[in-house]
Amino acid sequence: MRSKIILFGDSITEESFDNGGWGACLSHHFARTVDVVVRGYSGYNTRWILHVMDKVFPVDQTGAPLAITIFFGANDACLLERYGGFQHVPIDEYKQNLMSIITLLKKRWPTTVVLLITPPPIDEEGRLLNPYKDNPSGLPERTNEAAGAYANECIAVAAECGVSVVDLWSRMQQFPNWKISFLRDGLHLTANGNKIVFEEVVEKLKKEGLSLETLPVDLPLFSDIDPHDPLKAFRNGE
Amino acid sequence: MRSKIILFGDSITEESFDNGGWGACLSHHFARTVDVVVRGYSGYNTRWILHVMDKVFPVDQTGAPLAITIFFGANDACLLERYGGFQHVPIDEYKQNLMSIITLLKKRWPTTVVLLITPPPIDEEGRLLNPYKDNPSGLPERTNEAAGAYANECIAVAAECGVSVVDLWSRMQQFPNWKISFLRDGLHLTANGNKIVFEEVVEKLKKEGLSLETLPVDLPLFSDIDPHDPLKAFRNGE
C-alpha cells in the first residue's frame, strides 16, 4: 500500500489544493511515489482540534504515514479582545497543545516524520481591506506581532520535541514585497505564497530523507521502457 | 477511515495535480469529505497497465474506494506505423483490456463507482508543433480520427459494463476553439481543458450519488461553530 503524507492544519491547509496550492504542488511532485492527503479545518485552532484527533486520525487507519505537516497557529493567534476572539488560544496553551498533538502522533507512529509550519506573517492593512463580513470594528482581528510570538513558540516546540519546522513567519518577511506577493487578504496565501510553502516543505522533507531521490517510483517510468520490447519492463517486475 | 477517489490513467491523469489540474480541483472540491489520490502512468496503454494491476491496486489496500476514474486510450490510439507505434494497442484489444480492468475492479469492489473517461480529441497541428524530441518523421503520432474511434469503443464498453462515461472527445469538440483552448500540445490539457474534465467528472459523480450534498463532512464546519460556545460543536460529536 502506498505511503502517505498528511497535511494537517487550518484553512491554509484546507485550501492547499486550490489553484496552485502548496498541497496540490506536493501531490504533483510526489505523483509517482506518495499519496498526499489533506486534513485541513478552516477556522480551527489547536484547542478545538485536540477534541477531534481520533476523528482526524481514526484507529482503523492502517500504516504509519511517511510524514505529517502540522500547520496551526494563525487562528490561535487571533487577539482575544477583537473579532475572532472566540478562536483565540492563549500562547502557553498553544504551545502545550502543539506538544500534545506531536506526542499523540509520535506515540502512534514513531517513524513518521513530523514537520511543523509556523503561522504566516500577517498584513494588518490587508486584513482591514478584506475584513470578515460581520466584523464592524474597523480593527484587524490578527496582528503580525502576535503571529510572530506564536511562530516563536512553534519553533520552540519543534526544538523541544526534536522535529523539523518551517519558519514561515520569518521566511516570508525576508522578501521586501511579502505583504502583496504572498498574502491575498493579509492572511491566506497567493500563488507565490503557496510556492514558498511548497519549496520549504520539500526542502525540509528532503533533509529528513524523503525526496524523489530516495523514495522508490511505483512502476517503470516511460523513459525506462524499451520501445523495442515494452513488456520487458513489466516482466522484470513480476 | 476516509473514503477515496482514485484517478487511474495515463499522463493526463499523472499530471492532473499540476497547476489548475483536474485532479487538484477534485481534491479541493472534496477537501472535507474524500481523499483524491492519483494513479497516473505517463505513456502507459491498457496492455501495459494490465500487467501491473496488482501493483496499482495491491491486495493490502483496505476498504473499497468510493470511485475510480479510468482514463486510458490516448496512448493505445497512437498509430502503429508512426513514431509512438510501440504504444499502439489494436482497437479490439483496447476494448477487451478496458473490460478486463473494469471486471477486475468491480469483482474486488462491487460498490465502487467506476467512471470511464474517453481519450481527448487530438489537434494534429498542435502535435506537429510540439513533437517528441526524437520524432523526426514530420508526421503526428496520433490523429483525431483514431482518438475518436477509441473514444467510441470506450463509450461502448461503458454501456456494456453498465458504468458511467465522460465522452471527453465529443464534449471538447463542442467548443469552436477547442484545439487552442483545451490542448497545450495537441494532446495534454490546458487550464481550460482541465476545467472541463473536472466539471464533467463532478457531474457524473453527482449522478452516481457522490456529491457535496450527499457525502458527509468530516468535522463541524467553521460556519456551524457557535462563537459563544465553540466547544459545543465538539462535545456533541464525542
XYZ file of C-alpha atoms in Angstrom:
476
model
C 0.000 0.000 0.000
C 1.383 3.383 -0.939
C 2.775 5.654 1.763
C 1.052 8.885 2.664
C 1.942 12.417 3.532
C -0.847 14.002 5.573
C -1.299 17.771 5.564
C -2.880 18.682 8.909
C -3.877 22.222 9.752
C -6.371 25.062 9.400
C -7.760 26.898 6.353
C -4.306 27.409 4.837
C -4.107 23.636 4.697
C -7.764 23.069 3.751
C -7.400 25.265 0.670
C -3.955 23.929 -0.245
C -5.323 22.044 -3.262
C -6.860 25.145 -4.779
C -5.288 26.555 -7.936
C -1.501 26.404 -7.495
C -1.837 25.487 -3.820
C 1.086 24.041 -1.897
C -0.773 20.763 -1.273
C -1.520 20.255 -4.955
C 2.110 21.082 -5.782
C 3.285 18.449 -3.282
C 0.859 15.908 -4.712
C 2.131 16.629 -8.229
C 5.754 16.483 -7.065
C 5.241 13.061 -5.435
C 2.736 11.775 -8.048
C 4.637 8.543 -8.671
C 5.793 7.911 -5.122
C 3.484 9.022 -2.296
C -0.172 9.955 -1.705
C -0.635 13.458 -0.349
C -3.930 13.901 1.511
C -5.435 16.911 3.223
C -6.767 17.195 6.758
C -7.362 20.945 6.820
C -10.035 22.542 9.001
C -10.883 26.142 8.270
C -11.094 28.311 11.378
C -9.776 25.634 13.743
C -7.215 26.273 16.458
C -5.148 23.781 18.455
C -7.714 23.635 21.268
C -10.568 22.610 19.005
C -8.534 20.116 17.027
C -7.404 18.285 20.168
C -11.067 17.380 20.747
C -11.241 15.520 17.440
C -7.820 13.938 16.985
C -9.403 10.479 17.000
C -11.685 11.526 14.128
C -8.868 13.081 12.096
C -6.618 10.064 12.690
C -9.052 7.172 13.260
C -7.799 3.956 14.798
C -8.647 1.961 11.674
C -6.145 3.976 9.650
C -3.577 1.406 8.642
C 0.116 2.002 8.230
C 2.268 4.826 9.504
C 2.175 7.915 7.319
C 5.532 8.825 5.849
C 5.140 12.390 7.090
C 2.611 14.740 8.678
C 2.772 18.517 8.384
C 1.221 20.381 11.339
C 0.248 23.907 10.428
C -1.729 25.604 13.217
C -1.412 28.946 14.942
C -2.960 31.536 12.644
C -6.286 31.146 14.467
C -4.830 30.605 17.945
C -3.098 33.989 17.466
C -6.360 35.893 16.931
C -6.475 38.656 19.563
C -8.791 37.826 22.460
C -10.434 41.237 22.676
C -11.172 41.591 18.967
C -13.477 39.977 16.430
C -12.172 36.427 16.162
C -11.547 36.352 19.900
C -13.503 33.098 20.099
C -10.726 31.484 18.049
C -8.004 32.780 20.350
C -5.936 30.313 22.352
C -3.509 31.688 24.986
C 0.069 31.300 23.846
C 1.080 28.941 26.652
C -1.850 26.685 25.871
C -0.981 26.835 22.152
C 2.480 25.549 22.996
C 1.118 22.761 25.188
C -1.467 21.829 22.580
C 1.133 21.587 19.819
C 3.234 19.352 22.071
C 0.188 17.186 22.807
C -0.546 16.816 19.098
C 3.042 15.801 18.366
C 3.119 13.406 21.324
C -0.102 11.723 20.192
C 1.162 11.308 16.638
C 4.679 10.214 17.591
C 3.385 7.711 20.130
C 1.212 6.107 17.484
C 3.678 6.364 14.602
C 7.249 6.688 15.932
C 8.780 6.538 12.453
C 6.590 9.239 10.915
C 8.361 12.483 10.050
C 6.573 15.345 11.795
C 7.055 18.778 10.266
C 5.732 21.883 11.985
C 4.917 25.013 9.982
C 4.651 28.328 11.818
C 1.732 30.656 11.105
C 2.450 33.062 8.241
C 3.078 36.745 8.876
C 0.006 38.989 8.948
C -0.517 42.074 6.808
C -2.834 44.067 9.046
C -3.774 46.523 6.305
C -4.605 43.576 4.094
C -6.891 42.229 6.800
C -8.658 45.600 7.067
C -9.185 45.676 3.315
C -10.636 42.134 3.449
C -12.455 42.005 6.785
C -14.819 39.285 7.855
C -18.272 40.331 6.698
C -19.586 40.670 10.212
C -16.599 42.452 11.729
C -17.727 46.097 12.011
C -14.973 47.107 14.459
C -12.532 48.509 11.933
C -9.719 46.716 13.741
C -7.878 43.687 12.354
C -8.571 40.533 14.320
C -4.932 39.462 13.960
C -1.620 41.337 14.199
C 1.766 40.434 12.780
C 3.335 40.809 16.204
C 1.005 38.230 17.736
C 1.534 35.854 14.796
C 5.283 36.232 15.333
C 5.004 35.359 19.016
C 3.062 32.196 18.180
C 5.560 31.387 15.429
C 8.355 31.591 18.004
C 6.509 29.169 20.302
C 6.030 26.815 17.363
C 9.791 26.895 16.728
C 10.457 26.275 20.421
C 8.123 23.261 20.386
C 9.933 21.844 17.367
C 13.246 22.141 19.196
C 11.880 20.571 22.382
C 10.239 17.710 20.522
C 13.122 17.198 18.104
C 11.079 17.695 14.935
C 11.624 19.915 11.902
C 9.954 23.267 11.442
C 9.362 25.667 8.568
C 9.630 29.186 9.993
C 7.181 30.641 7.512
C 6.685 33.824 9.517
C 10.366 34.759 9.154
C 10.936 33.258 5.717
C 8.211 35.297 4.050
C 9.337 38.542 5.635
C 12.783 38.140 4.081
C 11.157 39.346 0.856
C 10.530 43.137 0.740
C 7.203 42.786 -1.042
C 5.877 39.937 1.142
C 2.528 41.533 2.026
C 1.371 41.803 -1.553
C 3.343 38.983 -3.071
C 2.489 36.228 -0.597
C -0.826 37.157 1.084
C -4.067 37.646 -0.791
C -6.088 39.028 2.143
C -3.411 39.709 4.715
C -3.562 36.080 5.920
C -4.261 33.483 3.227
C -1.750 32.682 0.527
C -1.343 33.878 -3.050
C 0.181 31.641 -5.725
C 3.624 32.977 -4.753
C 2.897 32.380 -1.074
C 1.884 28.803 -1.856
C 5.095 28.360 -3.823
C 7.195 29.365 -0.813
C 5.397 26.869 1.435
C 5.788 24.124 -1.173
C 9.518 24.797 -1.594
C 10.173 24.971 2.135
C 8.263 21.753 2.825
C 10.059 19.911 0.018
C 13.418 21.084 1.383
C 12.641 20.043 4.968
C 11.311 16.654 3.866
C 14.489 16.174 1.841
C 16.586 16.840 4.943
C 14.526 14.123 6.649
C 15.393 11.716 3.852
C 12.107 11.986 1.970
C 12.724 13.105 -1.598
C 12.339 11.983 -5.186
C 15.954 10.798 -4.998
C 15.274 8.439 -2.098
C 11.656 7.333 -2.499
C 11.060 4.452 -4.904
C 8.972 5.076 -8.020
C 5.853 2.887 -8.115
C 6.144 1.465 -11.632
C 8.610 1.705 -14.539
C 8.888 5.233 -15.879
C 8.021 5.753 -19.520
C 11.617 6.794 -20.175
C 12.801 3.409 -18.878
C 10.544 1.381 -21.153
C 12.298 -0.091 -24.192
C 10.378 0.859 -27.356
C 11.606 -2.357 -28.988
C 10.314 -4.572 -26.159
C 7.990 -2.578 -23.901
C 6.700 -5.574 -21.976
C 10.192 -6.441 -20.751
C 9.826 -3.699 -18.131
C 6.762 -5.430 -16.734
C 8.027 -8.994 -16.972
C 11.019 -7.956 -14.832
C 8.699 -6.567 -12.247
C 6.535 -9.645 -11.958
C -11.094 5.744 7.615
C -11.876 8.314 4.969
C -13.154 7.163 1.575
C -11.064 7.562 -1.532
C -11.495 8.506 -5.127
C -8.708 7.013 -7.221
C -7.712 8.641 -10.508
C -6.320 5.877 -12.720
C -4.896 6.580 -16.129
C -2.003 7.793 -18.248
C -0.081 11.085 -18.342
C -3.263 13.170 -18.390
C -4.011 11.627 -15.012
C -0.405 11.660 -13.748
C -0.149 15.406 -14.302
C -3.662 16.134 -13.006
C -2.316 17.749 -9.811
C -0.205 20.250 -11.720
C -1.254 23.900 -11.624
C -5.059 24.009 -12.016
C -5.200 20.316 -12.893
C -8.462 18.379 -12.766
C -7.163 16.091 -10.003
C -6.171 19.001 -7.787
C -9.550 20.626 -8.460
C -11.318 17.420 -7.399
C -9.185 17.177 -4.277
C -10.010 20.792 -3.401
C -13.695 20.229 -4.150
C -13.845 17.191 -1.841
C -11.334 18.545 0.735
C -13.627 17.919 3.699
C -15.174 14.687 2.502
C -12.979 12.353 0.423
C -9.301 11.716 -0.347
C -8.450 12.007 -4.024
C -5.316 10.088 -4.971
C -3.557 9.704 -8.291
C -2.509 6.529 -10.058
C -1.376 8.067 -13.343
C 1.270 6.454 -15.533
C 2.698 8.593 -18.279
C 2.954 6.792 -21.604
C 1.049 3.704 -20.471
C -1.624 1.977 -22.508
C -4.215 -0.589 -21.428
C -1.965 -3.526 -22.385
C 0.913 -2.416 -20.171
C -1.291 -1.486 -17.238
C -2.956 -4.906 -17.180
C 0.470 -6.358 -16.318
C 0.684 -4.306 -13.142
C -2.886 -4.119 -11.831
C -1.839 -5.897 -8.639
C 0.826 -3.246 -8.040
C -1.536 -0.341 -8.718
C -4.242 -1.884 -6.538
C -2.322 -4.030 -4.020
C -4.153 -6.660 -2.014
C -3.321 -4.918 1.270
C -5.316 -1.853 0.206
C -8.135 -1.749 2.713
C -11.653 -0.557 2.033
C -13.466 -0.115 -1.247
C -12.735 3.191 -2.947
C -15.773 5.382 -3.367
C -14.976 5.821 -7.048
C -12.287 5.114 -9.620
C -11.861 7.095 -12.832
C -10.344 5.100 -15.693
C -8.785 7.333 -18.299
C -6.851 5.339 -20.916
C -6.823 5.365 -24.681
C -4.703 8.332 -25.751
C -1.648 6.063 -25.962
C -3.474 2.975 -27.227
C -4.652 5.149 -30.143
C -1.104 6.008 -31.300
C -0.843 4.899 -34.909
C 1.048 1.634 -35.332
C 3.139 2.737 -38.292
C 4.241 6.053 -36.819
C 6.521 7.231 -34.052
C 4.776 6.071 -30.884
C 3.798 2.839 -32.601
C 5.221 0.895 -29.665
C 2.445 2.387 -27.536
C -0.268 1.332 -30.004
C -2.846 -1.221 -28.929
C -5.267 -2.564 -31.576
C -8.750 -1.199 -31.019
C -10.344 -4.594 -30.336
C -7.700 -5.355 -27.730
C -8.213 -1.866 -26.214
C -11.876 -2.681 -25.778
C -11.142 -6.075 -24.214
C -8.498 -4.556 -21.946
C -10.847 -1.857 -20.680
C -13.440 -4.530 -19.942
C -10.844 -6.609 -18.116
C -9.824 -3.614 -15.996
C -13.436 -2.900 -15.072
C -14.133 -6.568 -14.348
C -11.109 -6.799 -12.050
C -12.088 -3.664 -10.147
C -15.789 -4.471 -9.933
C -15.110 -8.027 -8.793
C -12.959 -6.736 -5.959
C -15.102 -3.713 -5.069
C -18.688 -4.215 -6.277
C -19.901 -0.985 -4.680
C -17.210 1.259 -6.160
C -18.405 3.739 -8.780
C -16.382 3.224 -11.949
C -16.222 6.177 -14.299
C -14.629 5.866 -17.720
C -13.182 8.911 -19.479
C -12.602 8.745 -23.230
C -9.333 9.982 -24.692
C -9.423 13.694 -25.547
C -9.553 14.882 -29.152
C -6.207 15.379 -30.883
C -5.050 18.583 -32.545
C -2.684 17.155 -35.156
C -1.147 20.538 -35.963
C -0.568 21.037 -32.258
C 1.239 17.706 -32.138
C 3.445 18.719 -35.063
C 4.328 21.988 -33.351
C 5.223 20.068 -30.174
C 6.692 16.809 -31.428
C 8.539 14.282 -29.330
C 12.194 15.290 -29.418
C 13.242 12.156 -31.228
C 10.405 12.031 -33.748
C 11.997 13.233 -36.993
C 9.211 11.934 -39.253
C 7.257 15.163 -39.538
C 4.052 13.165 -39.050
C 1.917 13.314 -35.915
C 1.958 10.046 -33.969
C -1.740 10.443 -33.186
C -4.749 11.554 -35.238
C -8.080 12.906 -34.105
C -9.877 10.291 -36.149
C -8.101 7.439 -34.356
C -8.697 9.041 -30.954
C -12.392 9.287 -31.886
C -12.589 5.617 -32.804
C -11.051 4.637 -29.439
C -13.386 7.066 -27.669
C -16.341 5.297 -29.300
C -15.085 1.920 -28.065
C -14.699 3.378 -24.590
C -18.327 4.538 -24.695
C -19.414 1.098 -25.921
C -17.554 -0.577 -23.053
C -19.264 1.727 -20.557
C -22.654 0.724 -21.949
C -21.819 -2.983 -21.927
C -20.445 -2.868 -18.384
C -23.148 -0.547 -17.077
C -20.765 2.156 -15.876
C -20.698 5.913 -16.469
C -18.530 7.584 -19.068
C -17.340 11.112 -19.790
C -17.214 11.477 -23.578
C -14.368 13.956 -23.482
C -13.589 13.552 -27.168
C -17.056 14.835 -28.153
C -17.518 17.282 -25.291
C -14.387 19.257 -26.080
C -15.172 19.474 -29.772
C -18.474 21.192 -28.990
C -16.404 24.325 -28.424
C -15.233 26.050 -31.640
C -11.826 26.955 -30.210
C -11.141 23.556 -28.617
C -7.704 22.996 -30.136
C -6.180 26.098 -28.604
C -8.398 26.467 -25.595
C -8.182 22.917 -24.249
C -4.938 21.366 -25.538
C -1.495 22.745 -24.826
C 0.431 20.481 -27.229
C -2.354 18.926 -29.245
C -2.853 16.210 -26.599
C -2.287 17.310 -22.988
C -4.639 19.710 -21.253
C -4.527 23.454 -20.697
C -6.106 25.043 -17.610
C -9.389 25.287 -19.539
C -9.101 21.675 -20.650
C -8.560 20.602 -17.055
C -11.596 22.606 -16.025
C -13.791 20.725 -18.495
C -12.595 17.357 -17.205
C -13.148 18.463 -13.600
C -16.682 19.696 -14.320
C -17.642 16.587 -16.276
C -16.294 14.255 -13.586
C -18.086 16.172 -10.815
C -21.334 15.984 -12.783
C -21.058 12.256 -13.464
C -20.142 11.513 -9.842
C -23.153 13.538 -8.758
C -25.387 11.413 -10.980
C -23.931 8.379 -9.197
C -24.889 9.899 -5.849
C -21.440 11.194 -4.923
C -21.550 14.930 -4.311
C -21.011 17.532 -1.630
C -24.748 17.376 -1.000
C -24.706 13.660 -0.205
C -21.262 12.974 1.277
C -20.883 13.706 4.991
C -18.471 16.430 6.062
C -15.728 15.062 8.307
C -15.914 17.578 11.157
C -18.060 20.613 12.063
C -17.689 23.421 9.553
C -16.437 26.753 10.864
C -19.766 28.301 9.916
C -21.537 25.800 12.198
C -19.413 26.586 15.245
C -21.086 28.864 17.787
C -18.767 31.801 18.592
C -20.307 31.982 22.075
C -19.608 28.324 22.836
C -17.228 26.862 20.232
C -16.578 23.645 22.117
C -20.254 22.700 21.993
C -19.719 21.547 18.414
C -17.082 19.096 19.565
C -18.827 17.888 22.703
C -21.807 16.913 20.547
C -19.546 14.904 18.320
C -17.874 12.962 21.114
